[in-house]
Amino acid sequence: MLKQRTLKTLTRAVGVGLHSGQRVEITLRPAQPDTGIVFRRVDLPQPVDIPVSALAVTDTRMASTISHGQAKVHTVEHLMSACAGLGVDNLYVDITAEEVPILDGSAASFVFLLQSAGIEMQNAPRRFIRVLKPVEIRQGEGTNVKWARLAPYHGYQLSFEIEFSHPAVDSTGQRVLFDMSTGSYSKDIARARTFGFTKDVEMMRANGLALGGGLDNAIVMDDYKVLNAGGLRYDDEFVKHKILDAMGDLYLLGKPLLAAYSAFRSGHALNNLLLRELLDHPEAWDVVTFDDDKKAPQGFAQLARAW
Ligand SMILES: [Zn+2]
């Protein structure tokens, strides 16, 4: 049987929020089967649980924000991406402020945290959302067009294409295909950092955003080049970060997908609309488990051990 997974033990990290600049501590704790991933605002007078779901996403400007009532957590996508990549189904994330720490701007620190705590197999079948019919969201026209799509696939594959018309971005690979069965999330995707442009950063700061951002936790570019002394971590780090974000955004569905995701210039907003479109079409998906590991997509049974 393909089993659900949680952590063996709890683990902690301290950092700052990318947008708020606020100091924040997160504690990742094991959770019972079928709990899903639940953020808990432990700094509020009464702690509030915010379970992840596509419908809990209330803001997608700059980052993905989830809410329950008045309680919010911003910038959940990189931690969610690490959980998707390592196949963590059940987890409590205790958090002391309203934004997940940015750490190094990628998912690598979260992967390290989860791996250090260790992955525990649980005695319950892992439930996948299997896409049966294609669903698509498309916005804009001509040079402004962007789209995201889910199609049936026995496994989990993501392909992403970007177009920025910026010399430092356009000189790198603009297109990446990543397949969970054959690729390594922690090696190939997790280290890709978020990126921004100095001219936008000034505007964002004036609006109280990106207050915690800098060369330690983002690729920063002026009008011509990358300003980080160490350069890029991957030749195609920009588009790989978009895959990292998409994996985090899509994992807000609450269950792993069996699907092929493809996107052109998508982002947090379009990714969430795509999940809502899927949920609005019950005939386009079902929930499956694998009693026999051999019937699962190649590589899925080995996931936790292989890392
Ligand atoms: Zn990101």
mmCIF file of C-alpha atoms and ligand atoms in Angstrom:
data_model
loop_
_atom_site.group_PDB
_atom_site.id
_atom_site.type_symbol
_atom_site.label_atom_id
_atom_site.label_comp_id
_atom_site.label_asym_id
_atom_site.label_seq_id
_atom_site.Cartn_x
_atom_site.Cartn_y
_atom_site.Cartn_z
ATOM 1 C CA MET A 1 0.000 0.000 0.000
ATOM 2 C CA LEU A 2 1.183 3.520 -0.779
ATOM 3 C CA LYS A 3 1.047 5.132 2.661
ATOM 4 C CA GLN A 4 0.544 8.618 4.043
ATOM 5 C CA ARG A 5 3.554 10.321 5.574
ATOM 6 C CA THR A 6 4.290 12.710 8.380
ATOM 7 C CA LEU A 7 7.443 13.684 10.291
ATOM 8 C CA LYS A 8 9.190 11.431 12.821
ATOM 9 C CA THR A 9 9.803 14.299 15.223
ATOM 10 C CA LEU A 10 9.331 18.057 15.456
ATOM 11 C CA THR A 11 11.724 20.603 14.037
ATOM 12 C CA ARG A 12 12.049 24.403 14.230
ATOM 13 C CA ALA A 13 13.325 27.361 12.234
ATOM 14 C CA VAL A 14 13.561 31.102 12.814
ATOM 15 C CA GLY A 15 13.715 33.739 10.088
ATOM 16 C CA VAL A 16 12.061 36.861 8.718
ATOM 17 C CA GLY A 17 9.011 37.295 6.494
ATOM 18 C CA LEU A 18 9.886 38.415 2.951
ATOM 19 C CA HIS A 19 7.180 41.073 2.807
ATOM 20 C CA SER A 20 6.627 41.958 6.485
ATOM 21 C CA GLY A 21 10.309 41.863 7.483
ATOM 22 C CA GLN A 22 9.004 40.489 10.807
ATOM 23 C CA ARG A 23 10.882 37.884 12.852
ATOM 24 C CA VAL A 24 8.949 34.602 12.879
ATOM 25 C CA GLU A 25 9.432 31.132 14.293
ATOM 26 C CA ILE A 26 7.921 27.992 12.777
ATOM 27 C CA THR A 27 7.654 24.585 14.430
ATOM 28 C CA LEU A 28 6.851 21.628 12.164
ATOM 29 C CA ARG A 29 5.131 18.828 14.090
ATOM 30 C CA PRO A 30 3.938 15.304 13.193
ATOM 31 C CA ALA A 31 0.172 14.939 12.608
ATOM 32 C CA GLN A 32 -2.271 11.986 12.528
ATOM 33 C CA PRO A 33 -3.317 10.377 9.211
ATOM 34 C CA ASP A 34 -5.862 12.435 7.227
ATOM 35 C CA THR A 35 -5.000 15.656 9.107
ATOM 36 C CA GLY A 36 -3.514 17.237 6.006
ATOM 37 C CA ILE A 37 -1.309 20.278 6.450
ATOM 38 C CA VAL A 38 -2.542 22.709 9.077
ATOM 39 C CA PHE A 39 -0.971 26.087 9.876
ATOM 40 C CA ARG A 40 -1.580 27.191 13.478
ATOM 41 C CA ARG A 41 -1.218 30.851 14.478
ATOM 42 C CA VAL A 42 0.117 30.310 17.996
ATOM 43 C CA ASP A 43 0.778 34.048 18.564
ATOM 44 C CA LEU A 44 -2.924 34.982 18.644
ATOM 45 C CA PRO A 45 -4.737 35.218 22.034
ATOM 46 C CA GLN A 46 -6.645 32.061 20.996
ATOM 47 C CA PRO A 47 -4.545 29.905 18.625
ATOM 48 C CA VAL A 48 -6.293 29.560 15.224
ATOM 49 C CA ASP A 49 -5.905 26.560 12.894
ATOM 50 C CA ILE A 50 -5.765 27.283 9.156
ATOM 51 C CA PRO A 51 -6.024 23.992 7.238
ATOM 52 C CA VAL A 52 -4.733 24.260 3.686
ATOM 53 C CA SER A 53 -7.278 24.030 0.879
ATOM 54 C CA ALA A 54 -7.744 25.670 -2.500
ATOM 55 C CA LEU A 55 -10.652 27.645 -1.046
ATOM 56 C CA ALA A 56 -8.610 28.865 1.953
ATOM 57 C CA VAL A 57 -6.485 30.975 -0.439
ATOM 58 C CA THR A 58 -7.628 34.582 0.017
ATOM 59 C CA ASP A 59 -4.829 36.622 -1.571
ATOM 60 C CA THR A 60 -2.426 35.817 -4.400
ATOM 61 C CA ARG A 61 -0.671 39.163 -4.903
ATOM 62 C CA MET A 62 3.095 38.590 -4.588
ATOM 63 C CA ALA A 63 2.587 35.321 -2.652
ATOM 64 C CA SER A 64 -0.093 32.799 -1.669
ATOM 65 C CA THR A 65 -1.996 33.703 1.499
ATOM 66 C CA ILE A 66 -4.366 31.348 3.316
ATOM 67 C CA SER A 67 -6.959 32.404 5.880
ATOM 68 C CA HIS A 68 -9.445 31.131 8.402
ATOM 69 C CA GLY A 69 -11.711 33.931 9.619
ATOM 70 C CA GLN A 70 -9.472 36.905 10.397
ATOM 71 C CA ALA A 71 -6.347 34.740 10.868
ATOM 72 C CA LYS A 72 -3.928 34.652 7.936
ATOM 73 C CA VAL A 73 -0.623 33.169 6.891
ATOM 74 C CA HIS A 74 1.208 34.749 3.949
ATOM 75 C CA THR A 75 3.828 33.213 1.640
ATOM 76 C CA VAL A 76 3.028 29.551 2.294
ATOM 77 C CA GLU A 77 4.143 28.367 -1.177
ATOM 78 C CA HIS A 78 7.813 27.469 -0.596
ATOM 79 C CA LEU A 79 7.114 25.375 2.500
ATOM 80 C CA MET A 80 4.134 23.777 0.709
ATOM 81 C CA SER A 81 6.406 23.033 -2.253
ATOM 82 C CA ALA A 82 8.909 21.221 -0.011
ATOM 83 C CA CYS A 83 6.029 19.163 1.471
ATOM 84 C CA ALA A 84 4.838 18.277 -2.049
ATOM 85 C CA GLY A 85 8.350 17.410 -3.193
ATOM 86 C CA LEU A 86 9.082 15.167 -0.205
ATOM 87 C CA GLY A 87 5.568 13.688 -0.099
ATOM 88 C CA VAL A 88 4.573 14.937 3.378
ATOM 89 C CA ASP A 89 0.798 14.509 3.782
ATOM 90 C CA ASN A 90 0.177 15.370 7.418
ATOM 91 C CA LEU A 91 1.836 18.197 9.317
ATOM 92 C CA TYR A 92 1.180 20.939 11.866
ATOM 93 C CA VAL A 93 2.986 24.195 11.198
ATOM 94 C CA ASP A 94 2.953 26.323 14.361
ATOM 95 C CA ILE A 95 3.781 29.886 13.396
ATOM 96 C CA THR A 96 4.366 32.990 15.541
ATOM 97 C CA ALA A 97 3.508 35.716 12.983
ATOM 98 C CA GLU A 98 1.444 36.087 9.812
ATOM 99 C CA GLU A 99 4.167 35.229 7.289
ATOM 100 C CA VAL A 100 6.269 32.093 6.741
ATOM 101 C CA PRO A 101 10.010 32.927 6.993
ATOM 102 C CA ILE A 102 11.667 33.384 3.609
ATOM 103 C CA LEU A 103 14.972 31.775 4.766
ATOM 104 C CA ASP A 104 17.174 31.617 1.635
ATOM 105 C CA GLY A 105 14.319 32.392 -0.809
ATOM 106 C CA SER A 106 14.064 28.805 -2.065
ATOM 107 C CA ALA A 107 12.597 25.570 -0.649
ATOM 108 C CA ALA A 108 16.037 24.109 0.168
ATOM 109 C CA SER A 109 15.953 25.089 3.868
ATOM 110 C CA PHE A 110 12.488 23.563 4.273
ATOM 111 C CA VAL A 111 13.666 20.368 2.566
ATOM 112 C CA PHE A 112 16.619 20.267 4.975
ATOM 113 C CA LEU A 113 14.304 20.792 7.981
ATOM 114 C CA LEU A 114 11.857 18.079 6.898
ATOM 115 C CA GLN A 115 14.658 15.648 6.111
ATOM 116 C CA SER A 116 16.384 16.329 9.443
ATOM 117 C CA ALA A 117 13.169 15.509 11.298
ATOM 118 C CA GLY A 118 12.799 12.348 9.189
ATOM 119 C CA ILE A 119 9.763 11.084 7.274
ATOM 120 C CA GLU A 120 7.465 8.591 9.009
ATOM 121 C CA MET A 121 5.187 6.206 7.093
ATOM 122 C CA GLN A 122 1.641 6.044 8.501
ATOM 123 C CA ASN A 123 -0.820 3.195 8.433
ATOM 124 C CA ALA A 124 -3.335 4.835 6.097
ATOM 125 C CA PRO A 125 -3.522 4.897 2.304
ATOM 126 C CA ARG A 126 -2.218 7.994 0.542
ATOM 127 C CA ARG A 127 -5.112 9.662 -1.323
ATOM 128 C CA PHE A 128 -4.378 11.296 -4.654
ATOM 129 C CA ILE A 129 -6.556 13.594 -6.706
ATOM 130 C CA ARG A 130 -6.461 12.062 -10.181
ATOM 131 C CA VAL A 131 -7.286 14.368 -13.051
ATOM 132 C CA LEU A 132 -9.614 12.641 -15.554
ATOM 133 C CA LYS A 133 -10.328 15.483 -17.985
ATOM 134 C CA PRO A 134 -8.288 18.557 -18.913
ATOM 135 C CA VAL A 135 -9.101 21.853 -17.195
ATOM 136 C CA GLU A 136 -7.585 25.175 -18.154
ATOM 137 C CA ILE A 137 -7.517 28.825 -17.115
ATOM 138 C CA ARG A 138 -6.515 31.423 -19.687
ATOM 139 C CA GLN A 139 -6.212 35.180 -19.269
ATOM 140 C CA GLY A 140 -5.252 38.082 -21.514
ATOM 141 C CA GLU A 141 -4.612 38.161 -25.231
ATOM 142 C CA GLY A 142 -1.712 38.504 -27.649
ATOM 143 C CA THR A 143 1.527 39.344 -25.843
ATOM 144 C CA ASN A 144 -0.332 39.453 -22.501
ATOM 145 C CA VAL A 145 -1.684 35.922 -22.688
ATOM 146 C CA LYS A 146 -1.064 33.560 -19.792
ATOM 147 C CA TRP A 147 -2.517 30.178 -19.064
ATOM 148 C CA ALA A 148 -2.309 27.118 -16.805
ATOM 149 C CA ARG A 149 -3.678 23.669 -17.473
ATOM 150 C CA LEU A 150 -4.101 20.263 -15.812
ATOM 151 C CA ALA A 151 -4.422 17.142 -17.938
ATOM 152 C CA PRO A 152 -4.675 13.413 -17.156
ATOM 153 C CA TYR A 153 -1.297 11.745 -16.484
ATOM 154 C CA HIS A 154 -0.254 8.625 -14.568
ATOM 155 C CA GLY A 155 2.237 10.447 -12.345
ATOM 156 C CA TYR A 156 2.994 14.081 -11.648
ATOM 157 C CA GLN A 157 4.634 16.220 -14.271
ATOM 158 C CA LEU A 158 5.032 19.982 -14.513
ATOM 159 C CA SER A 159 6.139 22.063 -17.459
ATOM 160 C CA PHE A 160 6.521 25.813 -17.275
ATOM 161 C CA GLU A 161 7.475 28.543 -19.695
ATOM 162 C CA ILE A 162 8.293 32.150 -18.804
ATOM 163 C CA GLU A 163 8.787 35.298 -20.871
ATOM 164 C CA PHE A 164 10.188 38.370 -19.128
ATOM 165 C CA SER A 165 11.992 40.445 -21.795
ATOM 166 C CA HIS A 166 14.817 41.161 -19.368
ATOM 167 C CA PRO A 167 18.388 40.474 -20.580
ATOM 168 C CA ALA A 168 19.446 38.509 -17.446
ATOM 169 C CA VAL A 169 16.345 36.304 -17.513
ATOM 170 C CA ASP A 170 16.040 35.873 -21.267
ATOM 171 C CA SER A 171 19.648 34.657 -21.554
ATOM 172 C CA THR A 172 18.733 31.630 -19.387
ATOM 173 C CA GLY A 173 16.471 28.655 -20.141
ATOM 174 C CA GLN A 174 12.851 29.801 -20.394
ATOM 175 C CA ARG A 175 11.238 26.408 -20.261
ATOM 176 C CA VAL A 176 11.504 23.453 -17.864
ATOM 177 C CA LEU A 177 9.848 20.085 -17.669
ATOM 178 C CA PHE A 178 10.005 18.267 -14.326
ATOM 179 C CA ASP A 179 8.631 14.780 -13.696
ATOM 180 C CA MET A 180 8.339 13.442 -10.134
ATOM 181 C CA SER A 181 8.950 9.883 -11.376
ATOM 182 C CA THR A 182 12.323 10.570 -12.962
ATOM 183 C CA GLY A 183 13.597 13.857 -11.509
ATOM 184 C CA SER A 184 14.877 14.722 -8.042
ATOM 185 C CA TYR A 185 12.896 17.541 -6.433
ATOM 186 C CA SER A 186 15.539 18.310 -3.809
ATOM 187 C CA LYS A 187 18.400 18.420 -6.332
ATOM 188 C CA ASP A 188 16.679 19.803 -9.429
ATOM 189 C CA ILE A 189 14.022 22.227 -8.134
ATOM 190 C CA ALA A 190 14.226 22.985 -4.383
ATOM 191 C CA ARG A 191 17.300 25.254 -4.563
ATOM 192 C CA ALA A 192 15.807 27.728 -7.062
ATOM 193 C CA ARG A 193 15.369 31.132 -5.397
ATOM 194 C CA THR A 194 12.674 33.729 -5.776
ATOM 195 C CA PHE A 195 13.687 36.741 -7.856
ATOM 196 C CA GLY A 196 12.984 40.438 -8.167
ATOM 197 C CA PHE A 197 14.074 43.618 -9.887
ATOM 198 C CA THR A 198 15.577 46.588 -8.017
ATOM 199 C CA LYS A 199 13.106 49.006 -9.618
ATOM 200 C CA ASP A 200 10.147 46.921 -8.372
ATOM 201 C CA VAL A 201 11.729 46.496 -4.941
ATOM 202 C CA GLU A 202 11.754 50.271 -4.410
ATOM 203 C CA MET A 203 8.085 50.483 -5.349
ATOM 204 C CA MET A 204 7.187 47.440 -3.218
ATOM 205 C CA ARG A 205 9.008 48.891 -0.174
ATOM 206 C CA ALA A 206 7.102 52.142 -0.579
ATOM 207 C CA ASN A 207 3.954 49.966 -0.307
ATOM 208 C CA GLY A 208 5.226 48.082 2.741
ATOM 209 C CA LEU A 209 6.207 44.955 0.769
ATOM 210 C CA ALA A 210 9.531 43.087 0.374
ATOM 211 C CA LEU A 211 10.719 44.622 3.671
ATOM 212 C CA GLY A 212 12.620 41.416 4.531
ATOM 213 C CA GLY A 213 13.964 40.895 0.993
ATOM 214 C CA GLY A 214 17.584 41.237 -0.090
ATOM 215 C CA LEU A 215 20.526 39.513 -1.716
ATOM 216 C CA ASP A 216 20.508 36.818 1.013
ATOM 217 C CA ASN A 217 17.065 35.542 0.081
ATOM 218 C CA ALA A 218 16.390 36.447 -3.555
ATOM 219 C CA ILE A 219 18.009 36.830 -6.942
ATOM 220 C CA VAL A 220 18.035 40.590 -7.414
ATOM 221 C CA MET A 221 18.488 42.222 -10.825
ATOM 222 C CA ASP A 222 18.926 45.769 -12.047
ATOM 223 C CA ASP A 223 17.897 46.617 -15.626
ATOM 224 C CA TYR A 224 20.713 44.498 -17.094
ATOM 225 C CA LYS A 225 22.164 41.877 -14.796
ATOM 226 C CA VAL A 226 21.996 39.702 -11.692
ATOM 227 C CA LEU A 227 23.477 41.578 -8.710
ATOM 228 C CA ASN A 228 24.132 38.554 -6.433
ATOM 229 C CA ALA A 229 27.876 37.986 -6.142
ATOM 230 C CA GLY A 230 27.512 34.210 -6.427
ATOM 231 C CA GLY A 231 25.422 34.351 -9.636
ATOM 232 C CA LEU A 232 22.764 31.707 -10.271
ATOM 233 C CA ARG A 233 22.370 28.282 -8.625
ATOM 234 C CA TYR A 234 20.996 26.700 -11.818
ATOM 235 C CA ASP A 235 21.412 27.948 -15.399
ATOM 236 C CA ASP A 236 17.618 28.145 -15.569
ATOM 237 C CA GLU A 237 16.968 29.143 -11.933
ATOM 238 C CA PHE A 238 14.148 31.609 -12.790
ATOM 239 C CA VAL A 239 11.833 29.154 -14.515
ATOM 240 C CA LYS A 240 12.746 26.452 -11.974
ATOM 241 C CA HIS A 241 11.543 28.761 -9.220
ATOM 242 C CA LYS A 242 8.238 29.081 -11.093
ATOM 243 C CA ILE A 243 7.937 25.257 -11.015
ATOM 244 C CA LEU A 244 8.792 25.318 -7.287
ATOM 245 C CA ASP A 245 6.045 27.909 -6.694
ATOM 246 C CA ALA A 246 3.536 25.982 -8.818
ATOM 247 C CA MET A 247 4.189 22.791 -6.825
ATOM 248 C CA GLY A 248 3.515 24.727 -3.607
ATOM 249 C CA ASP A 249 0.421 26.478 -4.950
ATOM 250 C CA LEU A 250 -1.055 23.240 -6.329
ATOM 251 C CA TYR A 251 -0.375 21.343 -3.086
ATOM 252 C CA LEU A 252 -2.807 23.744 -1.395
ATOM 253 C CA LEU A 253 -5.421 21.430 -2.925
ATOM 254 C CA GLY A 254 -4.777 19.328 0.201
ATOM 255 C CA LYS A 255 -3.850 16.133 -1.637
ATOM 256 C CA PRO A 256 -1.145 15.219 -4.130
ATOM 257 C CA LEU A 257 -2.164 15.396 -7.788
ATOM 258 C CA LEU A 258 -1.891 12.748 -10.463
ATOM 259 C CA ALA A 259 -1.767 15.058 -13.460
ATOM 260 C CA ALA A 260 0.335 16.863 -15.994
ATOM 261 C CA TYR A 261 0.438 20.588 -15.222
ATOM 262 C CA SER A 262 1.577 22.942 -17.941
ATOM 263 C CA ALA A 263 1.733 26.702 -17.761
ATOM 264 C CA PHE A 264 2.785 29.778 -19.675
ATOM 265 C CA ARG A 265 3.563 32.889 -17.564
ATOM 266 C CA SER A 266 1.343 31.599 -14.743
ATOM 267 C CA GLY A 267 1.619 32.714 -11.129
ATOM 268 C CA HIS A 268 -0.040 32.313 -7.727
ATOM 269 C CA ALA A 269 -3.370 33.803 -8.880
ATOM 270 C CA LEU A 270 -3.758 31.658 -11.990
ATOM 271 C CA ASN A 271 -2.565 28.526 -10.147
ATOM 272 C CA ASN A 272 -5.300 28.983 -7.544
ATOM 273 C CA LEU A 273 -7.964 29.705 -10.179
ATOM 274 C CA LEU A 274 -6.930 26.462 -11.874
ATOM 275 C CA LEU A 275 -7.539 24.483 -8.656
ATOM 276 C CA ARG A 276 -10.938 26.142 -8.213
ATOM 277 C CA GLU A 277 -11.810 25.324 -11.827
ATOM 278 C CA LEU A 278 -10.884 21.680 -11.168
ATOM 279 C CA LEU A 279 -13.007 21.535 -7.994
ATOM 280 C CA ASP A 280 -15.924 23.141 -9.876
ATOM 281 C CA HIS A 281 -15.869 20.190 -12.309
ATOM 282 C CA PRO A 282 -16.382 17.023 -10.228
ATOM 283 C CA GLU A 283 -16.462 14.947 -13.429
ATOM 284 C CA ALA A 284 -12.866 16.029 -14.160
ATOM 285 C CA TRP A 285 -11.292 14.259 -11.165
ATOM 286 C CA ASP A 286 -11.604 11.472 -8.613
ATOM 287 C CA VAL A 287 -9.724 10.328 -5.511
ATOM 288 C CA VAL A 288 -7.566 7.200 -5.772
ATOM 289 C CA THR A 289 -5.369 5.112 -3.467
ATOM 290 C CA PHE A 290 -2.859 2.391 -4.370
ATOM 291 C CA ASP A 291 -3.228 -0.895 -2.447
ATOM 292 C CA ASP A 292 -0.541 -2.329 -4.692
ATOM 293 C CA ASP A 293 2.651 -0.227 -4.887
ATOM 294 C CA LYS A 294 3.326 -1.678 -8.342
ATOM 295 C CA LYS A 295 0.233 0.045 -9.740
ATOM 296 C CA ALA A 296 1.421 3.441 -8.502
ATOM 297 C CA PRO A 297 3.336 5.679 -10.920
ATOM 298 C CA GLN A 298 6.999 4.796 -11.240
ATOM 299 C CA GLY A 299 9.100 6.185 -8.385
ATOM 300 C CA PHE A 300 6.176 7.146 -6.114
ATOM 301 C CA ALA A 301 6.517 4.204 -3.688
ATOM 302 C CA GLN A 302 10.225 4.945 -3.214
ATOM 303 C CA LEU A 303 9.733 8.708 -2.786
ATOM 304 C CA ALA A 304 10.596 9.155 0.894
ATOM 305 C CA ARG A 305 13.429 6.648 0.995
ATOM 306 C CA ALA A 306 15.073 7.910 -2.164
ATOM 307 C CA TRP A 307 15.650 11.295 -0.590
HETATM 308 ZN ZN ZN B 1 8.334 31.742 -4.855
#
